[in-house]
Short mmCIF file of C-alpha atoms in Angstrom, two decimals:
data_model
loop_
_atom_site.label_atom_id
_atom_site.label_comp_id
_atom_site.label_asym_id
_atom_site.label_seq_id
_atom_site.Cartn_x
_atom_site.Cartn_y
_atom_site.Cartn_z
CA MET A 304 0.02 0.01 0.05
CA GLU A 305 1.16 3.44 -0.88
CA VAL A 306 1.99 5.93 1.94
CA ALA A 307 -0.79 8.40 0.69
CA ASP A 308 -3.23 5.54 0.94
CA LEU A 309 -2.09 4.76 4.42
CA ARG A 310 -2.36 8.34 5.58
CA ARG A 311 -5.74 8.79 4.00
CA LEU A 312 -7.17 5.59 5.59
CA LEU A 313 -5.69 6.60 8.99
CA LYS A 314 -7.35 10.13 8.70
CA LEU A 315 -10.66 8.58 7.63
CA GLN A 316 -10.50 6.05 10.59
CA THR A 317 -9.80 8.88 13.05
CA ARG A 318 -12.87 10.86 11.67
CA LEU A 319 -15.15 7.77 11.76
CA LEU A 320 -14.13 7.15 15.35
CA GLN A 321 -14.91 10.72 16.37
CA HIS A 322 -18.44 10.31 14.83
CA ILE A 323 -19.26 7.40 16.89
CA GLU A 324 -17.45 8.28 20.28
CA PRO A 325 -20.34 9.71 22.46
CA GLY A 326 -19.79 12.61 24.91
CA GLN A 327 -16.39 13.93 23.50
CA PRO A 328 -16.51 17.71 23.72
CA THR A 329 -14.48 18.45 20.62
CA THR A 330 -16.49 15.92 18.51
CA GLU A 331 -18.72 17.50 15.93
CA PRO A 332 -21.84 15.46 15.13
CA PRO A 333 -21.53 13.41 11.98
CA THR A 334 -23.28 14.91 8.86
CA VAL A 335 -25.11 13.28 5.92
CA LEU A 336 -25.38 15.46 2.87
CA GLY A 337 -25.01 18.57 4.94
CA ARG A 338 -27.34 17.91 7.79
CA ALA A 339 -26.07 16.71 11.36
CA VAL A 340 -27.29 13.37 12.29
CA ASP A 341 -26.86 11.09 15.24
CA PRO A 342 -24.14 8.33 15.11
CA LEU A 343 -26.72 5.43 14.54
CA GLN A 344 -28.29 7.30 11.57
CA TYR A 345 -24.71 8.08 10.19
CA LEU A 346 -23.80 4.39 10.33
CA THR A 347 -27.08 3.29 8.64
CA ASP A 348 -26.47 5.75 5.84
CA THR A 349 -22.86 4.63 5.58
CA ALA A 350 -23.87 0.82 5.44
CA LEU A 351 -26.55 1.52 2.69
CA THR A 352 -24.31 3.60 0.70
CA ALA A 353 -21.63 1.18 0.86
CA GLY A 354 -23.88 -1.56 -0.38
CA LEU A 355 -24.95 0.66 -3.26
CA ILE A 356 -21.30 1.25 -4.00
CA LEU A 357 -20.78 -2.45 -4.28
CA LEU A 358 -23.90 -3.14 -6.23
CA SER A 359 -23.15 -0.40 -8.81
CA TRP A 360 -19.40 -1.02 -9.02
CA PRO A 361 -17.37 -0.11 -11.28
CA ALA A 362 -19.57 3.16 -11.74
CA THR A 363 -18.07 4.62 -8.57
CA ARG A 364 -14.45 3.67 -9.48
CA ARG A 365 -13.93 7.42 -10.42
CA LEU A 366 -14.59 8.35 -6.82
CA CYS A 367 -12.05 5.91 -5.41
CA PRO A 368 -8.81 7.72 -4.44
CA SER A 369 -6.27 5.12 -5.70
CA ARG A 370 -5.87 2.18 -7.97
CA THR A 371 -4.80 0.03 -4.99
CA LEU A 372 -8.11 0.78 -3.12
CA ALA A 373 -10.15 0.22 -6.41
CA ALA A 374 -8.47 -3.21 -6.95
CA ALA A 375 -9.51 -4.22 -3.44
CA ILE A 376 -13.13 -3.29 -4.42
CA ASP A 377 -12.76 -5.09 -7.70
CA THR A 378 -11.86 -8.33 -5.86
CA GLU A 379 -14.58 -7.93 -3.31
CA VAL A 380 -17.28 -7.40 -6.20
CA GLU A 381 -15.97 -10.35 -7.95
CA LEU A 382 -16.22 -12.51 -4.75
CA ARG A 383 -19.75 -11.42 -4.12
CA LEU A 384 -20.80 -12.06 -7.81
CA ARG A 385 -19.52 -15.64 -7.54
CA GLN A 386 -21.30 -16.06 -4.25
CA SER A 387 -24.30 -14.70 -5.66
CA ASP A 388 -24.38 -17.04 -8.53
CA ALA A 389 -23.51 -19.97 -6.30
CA SER A 390 -26.24 -19.12 -3.79
CA SER A 391 -29.15 -17.96 -6.09
CA ALA A 392 -31.14 -21.05 -5.09
CA ALA A 393 -30.50 -20.50 -1.32
CA ALA A 394 -31.46 -16.88 -1.74
CA ARG A 395 -34.84 -17.82 -3.29
CA ARG A 396 -35.36 -19.89 -0.14
CA GLY A 397 -34.83 -16.76 2.09
CA PHE A 398 -31.17 -17.03 2.86
CA ARG A 399 -29.26 -13.70 3.13
CA SER A 400 -27.78 -12.19 -0.02
CA PRO A 401 -24.07 -12.00 -0.22
CA TRP A 402 -24.59 -8.39 -1.00
CA ALA A 403 -26.03 -7.56 2.61
CA ALA A 404 -22.73 -8.35 4.48
CA PRO A 405 -19.90 -5.97 5.01
CA PRO A 406 -16.55 -6.89 3.37
CA THR A 407 -14.32 -9.32 5.15
CA ASP A 408 -11.13 -7.96 3.56
CA ALA A 409 -10.00 -4.76 5.62
CA LEU A 410 -8.63 -2.96 2.51
CA ALA A 411 -11.95 -3.53 0.61
CA CYS A 412 -13.88 -2.28 3.55
CA ALA A 413 -11.55 0.74 3.88
CA ALA A 414 -11.79 1.61 0.34
CA LEU A 415 -15.61 1.43 0.52
CA LEU A 416 -15.60 3.65 3.50
CA CYS A 417 -13.44 6.25 1.57
CA ILE A 418 -16.04 6.50 -1.14
CA THR A 419 -19.00 6.43 1.06
CA HIS A 420 -17.55 9.24 3.15
CA LYS A 421 -16.93 11.27 0.11
CA LEU A 422 -20.55 10.85 -1.09
CA LEU A 423 -22.23 11.29 2.25
CA GLY A 424 -20.13 14.34 2.73
CA LYS A 425 -21.55 16.33 -0.10
CA PRO A 426 -23.06 19.55 1.15
CA SER A 427 -26.68 18.81 0.40
CA PRO A 428 -28.92 16.23 -1.03
CA ASP A 429 -29.10 18.15 -4.40
CA SER A 430 -25.44 17.94 -4.70
CA ALA A 431 -25.50 14.15 -4.41
CA ARG A 432 -28.70 13.36 -6.11
CA ASP A 433 -27.25 12.84 -9.71
CA THR A 434 -24.49 10.57 -8.30
CA PHE A 435 -26.85 8.50 -6.27
CA GLN A 436 -29.33 8.18 -9.04
CA GLU A 437 -26.64 7.02 -11.40
CA LEU A 438 -25.61 4.32 -8.90
CA ILE A 439 -29.14 3.18 -8.37
CA ASP A 440 -29.82 3.01 -12.05
CA ARG A 441 -26.66 1.08 -12.60
CA ALA A 442 -27.54 -1.43 -9.87
CA LYS A 443 -31.10 -2.00 -10.83
CA HIS A 444 -30.40 -2.46 -14.58
CA ASP A 445 -27.58 -4.93 -13.96
CA PRO A 446 -28.96 -8.40 -14.07
CA ARG A 447 -26.32 -9.59 -11.75
CA THR A 448 -27.24 -7.24 -8.92
CA ALA A 449 -30.87 -5.88 -9.72
CA ASN A 450 -32.71 -7.99 -7.12
CA ALA A 451 -30.30 -7.05 -4.32
CA ILE A 452 -31.47 -3.57 -4.15
CA ARG A 453 -35.10 -4.47 -3.59
CA THR A 454 -36.69 -4.93 -0.21
CA SER A 455 -39.32 -7.53 0.41
CA HIS A 456 -41.85 -4.96 -0.85
CA GLY A 457 -40.13 -4.36 -3.96
CA ALA A 458 -38.76 -0.85 -3.29
CA PRO A 459 -35.17 0.25 -3.01
CA ALA A 460 -33.95 0.19 0.52
CA ARG A 461 -33.43 3.61 1.96
CA SER A 462 -32.67 5.23 5.12
CA PRO A 463 -34.58 8.42 6.19
CA ARG A 464 -31.66 10.75 5.61
CA SER A 465 -30.08 9.53 2.49
CA SER A 466 -33.58 9.22 0.92
CA ASP A 467 -33.33 13.00 0.39
CA ALA A 468 -30.80 12.28 -2.22
CA LEU A 469 -32.42 9.11 -3.52
CA ARG A 470 -35.69 10.47 -4.82
CA CYS A 471 -36.17 7.73 -7.48
CA GLU A 472 -38.86 5.52 -8.82
CA ALA A 473 -39.04 1.90 -7.47
CA PRO A 474 -37.43 -0.56 -9.92
#
């Protein structure tokens, strides 16, 4: 890993820890699309956005800060596609989709968090809407991942805060 990546990831780790440590007087509340949120909401939006990044990859490659981090996500997505193909019958019987779990590879997880932090750090829902819409469209029109973004009711999974940026039609 390059020194620049290591510095970037350590800075991000420090920032994320500040978001979730309660009661620290110098800690600013986390923000999602320009609005202060509680740590639980921040983590919810982070998890949903990270999932959307995986489902729409490689459309978000341009947001990844380095080739090394992008390669880690490439590997993670390929693994999930293989797991998804192998478990499609199990998924129909109600087993959890491989797209729902966080990455087990630390570098892939860190790379996803870099992109997620960048997207959620946009100043307003309007500034992120086009990007989120592109990712949703990519994921729901890719036959390999389209079903993973549906809830049991057939609508895209959304959190209350990030839904401001995700004003889109159900697939």
